[in-house]
C-alpha cells in the first residue's frame, strides 16, 4: 500500500517541536559510536592485556606486528582487505555491516606504540575468546608531524600482518565510517 506524502507545513513542524519539548526530549550531545571505549585505568583492559601476553599459543610467537614504514592512506579512504580464499558472500556481509561485532577497541588519543600494543592485546584476546567480528576505531586525525592519518595507516598495515585476520573493511556510517574497521577473525581451529 503506498500513500503520497506531503511535506509538513509550518504549523505541523511547530506542533511537533513543541511536543518534543514538552516530553523533555533533548538533542544528543555527541553523534558518534561508542564501541565500549576503554578508559585509561580500566581494570578489564589490564586483565585483557595480561591474559593476552600470557597466552601460550602460536599467536603469541607470530603475533608481533611490524613497526616499519607504512603506506599512508587518506582520512576518507575506504579500507578493504580479505584473504583470497574468503567466500565472496562473507566479504559482502562484512562490508555491509551485517556481521555483528562482538567487541570494540577505540584507539583515539593513543601514541603509535600504545595503539600497536592495545591492538595486539585486543586481537589476541578476541581470538582467545573465539570472537568472529570486532570493531576497531582508529580515527582519521592527522599526526602532529605527518600529513596523513598515522594510526589509520598503521592499523591498515598491522591488520594485514595479523595471522588470525581473515578480512577487514571500513565500517558503515553508524559504526564510525572510514574512522573504524570491522575485523573478521579466524576462530582458533576453524577455517573461514
XYZ file of N, CA, C and O in Angstrom:
768
model
N 0.848 -1.166 0.000
C 0.000 0.000 0.000
C 0.889 1.222 0.000
O 1.749 1.393 0.847
N 0.710 2.113 -0.953
C 1.507 3.327 -0.999
C 0.620 4.537 -0.764
O -0.542 4.569 -1.157
N 1.186 5.501 -0.107
C 0.461 6.740 0.141
C 1.353 7.888 -0.264
O 2.567 7.854 -0.056
N 0.747 8.902 -0.850
C 1.513 10.091 -1.201
C 1.849 10.844 0.074
O 0.994 11.025 0.947
N 3.071 11.266 0.171
C 3.483 12.025 1.342
C 3.598 13.477 0.959
O 4.143 13.822 -0.080
N 3.087 14.318 1.788
C 3.202 15.753 1.539
C 4.155 16.347 2.565
O 4.240 15.871 3.701
N 4.915 17.365 2.175
C 5.821 17.984 3.142
C 5.006 18.682 4.237
O 3.954 19.260 3.959
N 5.468 18.597 5.491
C 4.715 19.220 6.577
C 4.746 20.743 6.465
O 5.731 21.322 6.012
N 3.653 21.359 6.880
C 3.640 22.823 6.859
C 4.222 23.339 8.177
O 4.527 22.586 9.090
N 4.361 24.640 8.296
C 4.988 25.259 9.466
C 4.233 24.952 10.759
O 4.841 24.776 11.811
N 2.899 24.890 10.718
C 2.122 24.601 11.923
C 2.412 23.188 12.434
O 2.542 22.974 13.646
N 2.528 22.211 11.526
C 2.825 20.843 11.927
C 4.226 20.735 12.531
O 4.439 20.051 13.526
N 5.171 21.437 11.915
C 6.546 21.424 12.424
C 6.599 22.042 13.815
O 7.221 21.515 14.735
N 5.916 23.166 14.004
C 5.899 23.829 15.314
C 5.239 22.942 16.363
O 5.724 22.851 17.502
N 4.155 22.285 16.001
C 3.468 21.408 16.943
C 4.363 20.227 17.329
O 4.415 19.819 18.502
N 5.083 19.684 16.358
C 5.995 18.568 16.620
C 7.116 18.999 17.569
O 7.415 18.319 18.547
N 7.730 20.144 17.289
C 8.812 20.649 18.148
C 8.316 20.905 19.565
O 9.011 20.621 20.534
N 7.101 21.456 19.680
C 6.537 21.731 20.999
C 6.276 20.423 21.752
O 6.534 20.324 22.948
N 5.790 19.403 21.048
C 5.532 18.110 21.677
C 6.839 17.493 22.185
O 6.880 16.914 23.276
N 7.893 17.617 21.394
C 9.195 17.101 21.821
C 9.686 17.837 23.064
O 10.176 17.222 24.014
N 9.558 19.144 23.045
C 9.996 19.949 24.188
C 9.183 19.604 25.433
O 9.728 19.454 26.519
N 7.869 19.466 25.285
C 7.007 19.122 26.419
C 7.353 17.740 26.991
O 7.201 17.507 28.196
N 7.787 16.836 26.136
C 8.130 15.483 26.570
C 9.528 15.412 27.196
O 9.927 14.375 27.696
N 10.261 16.524 27.134
C 11.593 16.546 27.730
C 12.680 15.980 26.841
O 13.760 15.632 27.322
N 12.418 15.873 25.550
C 13.412 15.347 24.621
C 14.473 16.420 24.401
O 14.169 17.577 24.148
N 15.747 15.987 24.509
C 16.869 16.904 24.308
C 17.743 16.400 23.167
O 17.835 15.188 22.947
N 18.421 17.299 22.461
C 19.327 16.857 21.392
C 20.476 16.023 21.959
O 20.897 16.221 23.101
N 20.973 15.110 21.161
C 22.109 14.280 21.550
C 23.349 15.156 21.563
O 23.602 15.920 20.636
N 24.158 15.019 22.623
C 25.355 15.846 22.760
C 26.441 15.432 21.771
O 27.099 16.278 21.178
N 26.647 14.110 21.611
C 27.675 13.639 20.691
C 27.049 12.672 19.704
O 26.255 11.827 20.088
N 27.455 12.763 18.465
C 26.908 11.905 17.426
C 28.009 10.991 16.896
O 28.494 11.157 15.797
N 28.427 10.023 17.741
C 29.429 9.054 17.297
C 29.248 7.754 18.048
O 28.722 7.726 19.156
N 29.692 6.695 17.423
C 29.543 5.372 18.009
C 30.443 5.232 19.233
O 31.542 5.774 19.273
N 29.983 4.510 20.215
C 30.783 4.199 21.388
C 30.955 2.686 21.454
O 30.060 1.974 21.888
N 32.109 2.174 20.987
C 32.305 0.729 20.975
C 32.752 0.179 22.329
O 33.417 -0.836 22.401
N 32.401 0.880 23.383
C 32.839 0.433 24.702
C 34.273 0.847 24.938
O 35.110 0.048 25.322
N 34.558 2.102 24.634
C 35.916 2.608 24.765
C 36.502 2.283 26.124
O 35.863 2.449 27.142
N 37.734 1.859 26.110
C 38.391 1.588 27.374
C 38.805 2.914 27.986
O 39.129 3.870 27.299
N 38.798 2.975 29.270
C 39.249 4.152 29.996
C 40.707 3.932 30.361
O 41.210 2.819 30.402
N 41.398 4.994 30.620
C 42.834 4.915 30.885
C 43.173 3.913 31.982
O 44.130 3.194 31.889
N 42.405 3.848 33.048
C 42.704 2.939 34.153
C 41.622 1.865 34.262
O 41.100 1.607 35.336
N 41.326 1.258 33.154
C 40.279 0.243 33.108
C 40.842 -1.107 33.534
O 41.730 -1.655 32.887
N 40.344 -1.673 34.657
C 40.867 -2.967 35.101
C 40.622 -4.081 34.084
O 41.413 -5.010 33.972
N 39.530 -4.003 33.328
C 39.252 -5.027 32.318
C 40.322 -5.016 31.230
O 40.732 -6.072 30.742
N 40.770 -3.819 30.852
C 41.818 -3.732 29.829
C 43.128 -4.297 30.353
O 43.850 -4.994 29.631
N 43.442 -4.022 31.617
C 44.665 -4.566 32.204
C 44.588 -6.089 32.275
O 45.560 -6.787 31.985
N 43.413 -6.606 32.638
C 43.219 -8.052 32.698
C 43.338 -8.669 31.309
O 43.971 -9.704 31.120
N 42.734 -7.998 30.314
C 42.796 -8.481 28.945
C 44.235 -8.483 28.445
O 44.686 -9.434 27.810
N 44.966 -7.422 28.753
C 46.359 -7.321 28.328
C 47.193 -8.432 28.969
O 48.003 -9.077 28.312
N 46.982 -8.669 30.264
C 47.735 -9.717 30.957
C 47.403 -11.094 30.399
O 48.298 -11.924 30.198
N 46.119 -11.351 30.145
C 45.717 -12.639 29.597
C 46.299 -12.845 28.204
O 46.728 -13.948 27.857
N 46.321 -11.782 27.418
C 46.822 -11.908 26.051
C 48.325 -12.140 26.030
O 48.825 -12.926 25.225
N 49.058 -11.471 26.904
C 50.506 -11.647 26.894
C 50.929 -12.981 27.475
O 51.991 -13.494 27.150
N 50.097 -13.570 28.358
C 50.464 -14.850 28.943
C 49.918 -16.035 28.144
O 50.184 -17.184 28.503
N 49.150 -15.770 27.109
C 48.578 -16.862 26.311
C 49.703 -17.639 25.637
O 50.535 -17.085 24.947
N 49.710 -18.936 25.853
C 50.771 -19.773 25.289
C 50.240 -20.492 24.051
O 49.977 -21.678 24.065
N 50.084 -19.711 22.993
C 49.669 -20.324 21.734
C 50.511 -19.763 20.599
O 51.370 -18.910 20.804
N 50.271 -20.220 19.416
C 51.086 -19.816 18.280
C 50.945 -18.341 17.947
O 51.835 -17.753 17.339
N 49.866 -17.707 18.355
C 49.703 -16.290 18.069
C 50.683 -15.440 18.849
O 51.106 -14.388 18.384
N 51.043 -15.880 20.043
C 51.968 -15.093 20.856
C 53.322 -15.000 20.164
O 53.965 -13.954 20.185
N 53.758 -16.090 19.550
C 55.050 -16.072 18.884
C 54.988 -15.352 17.548
O 55.911 -14.632 17.182
N 53.912 -15.521 16.810
C 53.838 -14.962 15.462
C 53.036 -13.673 15.411
O 52.796 -13.159 14.339
N 52.645 -13.137 16.553
C 51.708 -12.031 16.557
C 52.284 -10.648 16.473
O 51.555 -9.708 16.275
N 53.550 -10.465 16.652
C 54.100 -9.111 16.700
C 54.010 -8.453 15.336
O 54.466 -8.968 14.337
N 53.417 -7.281 15.305
C 53.285 -6.552 14.051
C 54.517 -5.697 13.823
O 55.209 -5.323 14.764
N 54.766 -5.382 12.577
C 55.942 -4.581 12.256
C 55.714 -3.134 12.661
O 54.599 -2.659 12.733
N 56.798 -2.441 12.907
C 56.697 -1.029 13.209
C 57.438 -0.210 12.151
O 57.823 0.918 12.380
N 57.632 -0.825 11.003
C 58.337 -0.152 9.922
C 57.467 0.872 9.222
O 56.384 1.224 9.669
N 57.950 1.340 8.110
C 57.225 2.338 7.333
C 55.956 1.726 6.743
O 55.949 0.574 6.364
N 54.920 2.531 6.680
C 53.663 2.070 6.108
C 53.239 3.011 4.999
O 53.679 4.150 4.931
N 52.374 2.499 4.166
C 51.834 3.325 3.094
C 50.740 4.228 3.673
O 49.790 3.737 4.280
N 50.883 5.554 3.517
C 49.857 6.448 4.068
C 48.527 6.295 3.335
O 48.494 6.043 2.133
N 47.447 6.422 4.077
C 46.105 6.402 3.489
C 45.432 7.740 3.778
O 45.763 8.407 4.754
N 44.491 8.111 2.942
C 43.755 9.365 3.132
C 42.732 9.206 4.252
O 42.239 8.101 4.490
N 42.362 10.300 4.918
C 41.392 10.212 6.011
C 40.062 9.586 5.587
O 39.464 8.831 6.338
N 39.602 9.875 4.385
C 38.304 9.369 3.943
C 38.406 8.083 3.118
O 37.402 7.587 2.619
N 39.603 7.515 3.007
C 39.793 6.318 2.187
C 39.118 5.104 2.825
O 39.233 4.865 4.023
N 38.414 4.324 2.004
C 37.753 3.101 2.445
C 38.792 1.995 2.497
O 39.429 1.691 1.496
N 38.994 1.405 3.658
C 39.949 0.306 3.800
C 39.247 -1.009 3.485
O 38.109 -1.226 3.895
N 39.935 -1.894 2.774
C 39.333 -3.152 2.359
C 40.438 -4.178 2.131
O 41.349 -3.952 1.343
N 40.339 -5.296 2.841
C 41.310 -6.378 2.703
C 40.611 -7.691 3.008
O 39.771 -7.764 3.903
N 40.949 -8.725 2.255
C 40.439 -10.066 2.546
C 41.422 -11.091 2.000
O 42.061 -10.866 0.965
N 41.544 -12.199 2.704
C 42.354 -13.297 2.189
C 41.689 -13.828 0.922
O 40.457 -13.804 0.798
N 42.475 -14.328 -0.022
C 41.908 -14.764 -1.306
C 40.864 -15.865 -1.206
O 39.960 -15.940 -2.020
N 40.954 -16.720 -0.191
C 40.011 -17.836 -0.102
C 38.760 -17.519 0.718
O 37.932 -18.404 0.947
N 38.581 -16.263 1.126
C 37.383 -15.896 1.872
C 36.182 -15.883 0.925
O 36.247 -15.298 -0.152
N 35.093 -16.537 1.298
C 33.916 -16.548 0.421
C 33.409 -15.128 0.119
O 33.377 -14.277 1.004
N 32.999 -14.931 -1.117
C 32.520 -13.616 -1.577
C 31.348 -13.148 -0.726
O 31.283 -11.985 -0.339
N 30.431 -14.039 -0.416
C 29.241 -13.669 0.364
C 29.624 -13.160 1.758
O 29.079 -12.180 2.252
N 30.575 -13.822 2.396
C 31.034 -13.396 3.724
C 31.652 -12.008 3.646
O 31.395 -11.146 4.494
N 32.441 -11.779 2.611
C 33.073 -10.462 2.442
C 32.025 -9.377 2.234
O 32.132 -8.284 2.795
N 31.004 -9.648 1.453
C 29.942 -8.670 1.220
C 29.155 -8.386 2.493
O 28.776 -7.251 2.764
N 28.906 -9.423 3.284
C 28.204 -9.219 4.548
C 29.020 -8.344 5.489
O 28.467 -7.481 6.172
N 30.330 -8.544 5.512
C 31.201 -7.715 6.347
C 31.157 -6.261 5.891
O 31.003 -5.352 6.706
N 31.254 -6.036 4.579
C 31.236 -4.674 4.039
C 29.929 -3.951 4.339
O 29.910 -2.742 4.543
N 28.838 -4.685 4.373
C 27.533 -4.070 4.626
C 27.213 -3.959 6.112
O 26.146 -3.497 6.481
N 28.120 -4.427 6.960
C 27.894 -4.362 8.398
C 26.878 -5.363 8.894
O 26.262 -5.175 9.941
N 26.712 -6.451 8.166
C 25.698 -7.446 8.522
C 26.232 -8.558 9.414
O 25.493 -9.441 9.806
N 27.518 -8.520 9.712
C 28.080 -9.454 10.685
C 28.257 -8.644 11.964
O 29.060 -7.716 12.010
N 27.499 -8.973 12.970
C 27.526 -8.197 14.206
C 28.867 -8.276 14.905
O 29.417 -9.349 15.086
N 29.392 -7.106 15.286
C 30.659 -7.121 16.001
C 30.406 -7.368 17.484
O 29.422 -6.941 18.042
N 31.318 -8.133 18.089
C 31.135 -8.611 19.454
C 31.978 -7.870 20.484
O 31.744 -8.013 21.682
N 32.971 -7.126 20.054
C 33.820 -6.353 20.968
C 34.394 -5.186 20.182
O 34.518 -5.253 18.954
N 34.727 -4.117 20.884
C 35.260 -2.936 20.219
C 36.480 -2.385 20.928
O 36.665 -2.575 22.130
N 37.318 -1.692 20.164
C 38.518 -1.055 20.691
C 38.619 0.331 20.073
O 38.525 0.473 18.856
N 38.814 1.347 20.902
C 38.964 2.722 20.429
C 40.411 3.150 20.641
O 40.908 3.137 21.768
N 41.089 3.522 19.572
C 42.497 3.894 19.635
C 42.713 5.405 19.661
O 43.851 5.857 19.575
N 41.654 6.191 19.793
C 41.802 7.647 19.873
C 42.678 8.025 21.065
O 42.543 7.452 22.141
N 43.540 8.994 20.874
C 44.349 9.517 21.968
C 45.563 8.687 22.332
O 46.255 9.002 23.290
N 45.844 7.621 21.595
C 47.000 6.778 21.889
C 48.189 7.207 21.037
O 48.029 7.673 19.910
N 49.373 7.002 21.573
C 50.561 7.145 20.741
C 50.605 5.941 19.814
O 49.867 4.971 20.004
N 51.481 5.989 18.839
C 51.577 4.889 17.879
C 51.943 3.580 18.583
O 51.339 2.539 18.316
N 52.891 3.615 19.487
C 53.302 2.393 20.196
C 52.182 1.884 21.103
O 51.933 0.678 21.167
N 51.491 2.793 21.799
C 50.360 2.379 22.635
C 49.267 1.739 21.785
O 48.678 0.726 22.163
N 49.003 2.351 20.629
C 47.964 1.827 19.737
C 48.318 0.416 19.274
O 47.466 -0.478 19.245
N 49.583 0.195 18.940
C 50.002 -1.136 18.486
C 49.858 -2.162 19.608
O 49.338 -3.258 19.391
N 50.303 -1.808 20.799
C 50.201 -2.736 21.922
C 48.745 -3.053 22.246
O 48.396 -4.210 22.494
N 47.895 -2.032 22.246
C 46.472 -2.246 22.536
C 45.822 -3.117 21.468
O 45.046 -4.014 21.784
N 46.140 -2.844 20.202
C 45.560 -3.628 19.111
C 46.002 -5.081 19.195
O 45.184 -5.996 19.056
N 47.279 -5.316 19.441
C 47.766 -6.691 19.555
C 47.094 -7.432 20.701
O 46.640 -8.570 20.543
N 47.020 -6.789 21.864
C 46.391 -7.427 23.027
C 44.910 -7.685 22.753
O 44.381 -8.749 23.095
N 44.252 -6.718 22.116
C 42.828 -6.851 21.816
C 42.581 -8.011 20.848
O 41.676 -8.822 21.052
N 43.397 -8.114 19.800
C 43.220 -9.189 18.824
C 43.526 -10.555 19.423
O 42.830 -11.534 19.133
N 44.543 -10.631 20.254
C 44.851 -11.903 20.918
C 43.702 -12.319 21.819
O 43.294 -13.485 21.828
N 43.168 -11.358 22.566
C 42.057 -11.656 23.466
C 40.812 -12.059 22.680
O 40.131 -13.019 23.047
N 40.521 -11.331 21.617
C 39.334 -11.638 20.805
C 39.443 -13.033 20.194
O 38.459 -13.776 20.148
N 40.631 -13.400 19.752
C 40.830 -14.728 19.183
C 40.697 -15.795 20.268
O 40.052 -16.827 20.052
N 41.279 -15.529 21.438
C 41.184 -16.495 22.538
C 39.739 -16.686 22.989
O 39.345 -17.780 23.378
N 38.932 -15.623 22.894
C 37.522 -15.701 23.293
C 36.618 -16.135 22.142
O 35.395 -16.092 22.267
N 37.237 -16.507 21.025
C 36.526 -17.010 19.841
C 35.533 -16.005 19.280
O 34.445 -16.347 18.852
N 35.927 -14.739 19.273
C 35.097 -13.700 18.664
C 35.204 -13.840 17.143
O 36.257 -14.126 16.617
N 34.117 -13.606 16.456
C 34.103 -13.719 14.995
C 34.390 -12.374 14.333
O 35.125 -12.292 13.369
N 33.770 -11.316 14.860
C 33.919 -9.988 14.260
C 34.079 -8.961 15.370
O 33.357 -8.988 16.365
N 35.038 -8.046 15.201
C 35.276 -6.981 16.168
C 35.346 -5.647 15.431
O 35.545 -5.602 14.217
N 35.188 -4.573 16.187
C 35.268 -3.219 15.636
C 36.492 -2.533 16.214
O 36.702 -2.555 17.428
N 37.314 -1.943 15.351
C 38.471 -1.168 15.794
C 38.286 0.251 15.281
O 38.220 0.487 14.074
N 38.189 1.201 16.218
C 38.042 2.613 15.870
C 39.435 3.225 15.879
O 40.068 3.325 16.927
N 39.918 3.625 14.691
C 41.259 4.191 14.577
C 41.225 5.694 14.392
O 42.212 6.369 14.611
N 40.103 6.240 14.001
C 40.003 7.678 13.768
C 40.583 8.073 12.420
O 41.106 7.242 11.672
N 40.504 9.368 12.147
C 41.004 9.880 10.872
C 41.923 11.079 11.068
O 42.271 11.759 10.132
N 42.298 11.342 12.321
C 43.104 12.524 12.619
C 44.507 12.385 12.056
O 45.105 11.316 12.099
N 45.024 13.492 11.578
C 46.387 13.519 11.068
C 47.351 13.572 12.233
O 47.052 14.125 13.285
N 48.529 12.993 12.047
C 49.551 13.055 13.080
C 50.104 14.468 13.196
O 49.989 15.279 12.277
N 50.705 14.763 14.336
C 51.246 16.112 14.539
C 52.448 16.389 13.649
O 52.709 17.533 13.302
N 53.160 15.348 13.263
C 54.331 15.539 12.402
C 54.133 14.942 11.012
O 55.073 14.898 10.240
N 52.943 14.493 10.703
C 52.678 13.840 9.417
C 51.488 14.497 8.743
O 50.641 15.100 9.393
N 51.427 14.343 7.433
C 50.304 14.899 6.690
C 49.332 13.806 6.248
O 48.745 13.860 5.195
N 49.210 12.782 7.068
C 48.261 11.686 6.825
C 47.841 11.113 8.181
O 48.531 11.313 9.178
N 46.713 10.401 8.229
C 46.283 9.799 9.494
C 47.192 8.625 9.878
O 47.112 7.551 9.297
N 48.040 8.847 10.848
C 49.087 7.893 11.204
C 48.514 6.586 11.743
O 48.879 5.501 11.273
N 47.624 6.659 12.730
C 47.111 5.412 13.325
C 46.290 4.633 12.305
O 46.419 3.415 12.203
N 45.481 5.328 11.513
C 44.686 4.637 10.490
C 45.608 3.910 9.510
O 45.366 2.744 9.170
N 46.657 4.568 9.079
C 47.587 3.957 8.127
C 48.282 2.741 8.723
O 48.447 1.715 8.055
N 48.679 2.843 9.986
C 49.346 1.713 10.629
C 48.384 0.565 10.899
O 48.751 -0.601 10.742
N 47.161 0.875 11.316
C 46.174 -0.188 11.538
C 45.945 -0.949 10.238
O 45.856 -2.182 10.228
N 45.886 -0.241 9.129
C 45.725 -0.865 7.815
C 46.859 -1.871 7.551
O 46.624 -2.974 7.054
N 48.080 -1.501 7.904
C 49.226 -2.395 7.689
C 49.255 -3.516 8.720
O 49.486 -4.684 8.375
N 49.025 -3.189 9.975
C 49.112 -4.193 11.043
C 48.082 -5.306 10.862
O 48.393 -6.477 11.062
N 46.859 -4.950 10.504
C 45.822 -5.973 10.366
C 46.128 -6.937 9.226
O 45.759 -8.109 9.281
N 46.798 -6.465 8.189
C 47.167 -7.331 7.066
C 48.195 -8.383 7.497
O 48.290 -9.446 6.902
N 48.979 -8.079 8.539
C 50.019 -8.985 9.015
C 49.523 -9.957 10.072
O 50.184 -10.953 10.343
N 48.397 -9.652 10.696
C 47.961 -10.448 11.844
C 47.473 -11.819 11.382
O 46.628 -11.918 10.505
N 47.969 -12.899 11.967
C 47.662 -14.249 11.472
C 46.192 -14.653 11.547
O 45.741 -15.444 10.729
N 45.437 -14.151 12.505
C 44.047 -14.595 12.627
C 43.053 -13.688 11.906
O 41.859 -13.939 11.952
N 43.536 -12.650 11.218
C 42.634 -11.753 10.489
C 42.324 -12.342 9.113
O 43.215 -12.556 8.301
N 41.036 -12.619 8.883
C 40.595 -13.121 7.585
C 40.296 -11.965 6.634
O 40.547 -12.052 5.440
N 39.730 -10.885 7.192
C 39.352 -9.734 6.372
C 39.104 -8.550 7.287
O 38.859 -8.703 8.481
N 39.168 -7.356 6.689
C 38.731 -6.147 7.382
C 38.301 -5.131 6.341
O 38.741 -5.178 5.187
N 37.413 -4.248 6.749
C 36.967 -3.177 5.866
C 36.435 -2.029 6.711
O 36.089 -2.210 7.882
N 36.380 -0.852 6.115
C 35.844 0.308 6.819
C 34.403 0.031 7.216
O 33.659 -0.643 6.510
N 34.030 0.569 8.364
C 32.705 0.331 8.933
C 31.637 1.142 8.206
O 31.942 2.066 7.449
N 30.391 0.800 8.463
C 29.288 1.601 7.953
C 29.231 2.894 8.760
O 29.841 3.003 9.834
N 28.494 3.869 8.272
C 28.448 5.185 8.906
C 28.012 5.114 10.365
O 28.533 5.837 11.213
N 27.090 4.239 10.681
C 26.578 4.160 12.054
C 27.638 3.674 13.045
O 27.583 3.996 14.227
N 28.637 2.935 12.577
C 29.691 2.419 13.451
C 31.005 3.183 13.316
O 32.023 2.735 13.847
N 31.014 4.303 12.621
C 32.231 5.108 12.547
C 32.740 5.377 11.149
O 33.711 6.103 10.975
N 32.134 4.787 10.131
C 32.531 5.053 8.746
C 33.996 4.753 8.500
O 34.525 3.748 8.974
N 34.664 5.648 7.794
C 36.070 5.429 7.454
C 37.005 5.714 8.626
O 38.215 5.661 8.467
N 36.449 5.971 9.800
C 37.246 6.132 11.008
C 37.300 4.857 11.835
O 37.827 4.856 12.946
N 36.753 3.763 11.300
C 36.731 2.485 12.021
C 36.718 1.341 11.019
O 36.382 1.533 9.851
N 37.096 0.161 11.489
C 37.064 -1.024 10.629
C 36.408 -2.191 11.348
O 36.535 -2.340 12.558
N 35.665 -2.974 10.554
C 35.198 -4.270 11.018
C 36.323 -5.250 10.732
O 36.885 -5.244 9.633
N 36.639 -6.104 11.691
C 37.701 -7.094 11.510
C 37.091 -8.478 11.683
O 36.521 -8.786 12.729
N 37.204 -9.301 10.657
C 36.707 -10.668 10.692
C 37.859 -11.575 11.089
O 38.899 -11.583 10.438
N 37.664 -12.317 12.176
C 38.734 -13.142 12.722
C 38.496 -14.631 12.469
O 37.364 -15.083 12.453
N 39.586 -15.344 12.338
C 39.534 -16.806 12.254
C 39.391 -17.321 13.672
O 40.126 -16.932 14.561
N 38.403 -18.147 13.873
C 38.269 -18.775 15.180
C 39.302 -19.878 15.281
O 39.488 -20.630 14.331
N 39.950 -19.973 16.405
C 41.023 -20.938 16.584
C 40.553 -22.340 16.221
O 39.536 -22.811 16.690
N 41.281 -22.989 15.312
C 40.949 -24.346 14.907
C 39.920 -24.415 13.800
O 39.540 -25.498 13.394
N 39.441 -23.282 13.297
C 38.450 -23.274 12.229
C 38.975 -22.526 11.020
O 39.745 -21.590 11.132
N 38.513 -22.902 9.877
C 38.804 -22.175 8.645
C 37.722 -21.135 8.422
O 36.756 -21.072 9.156
N 37.876 -20.338 7.365
C 36.900 -19.292 7.060
C 35.545 -19.882 6.902
O 34.553 -19.415 7.236
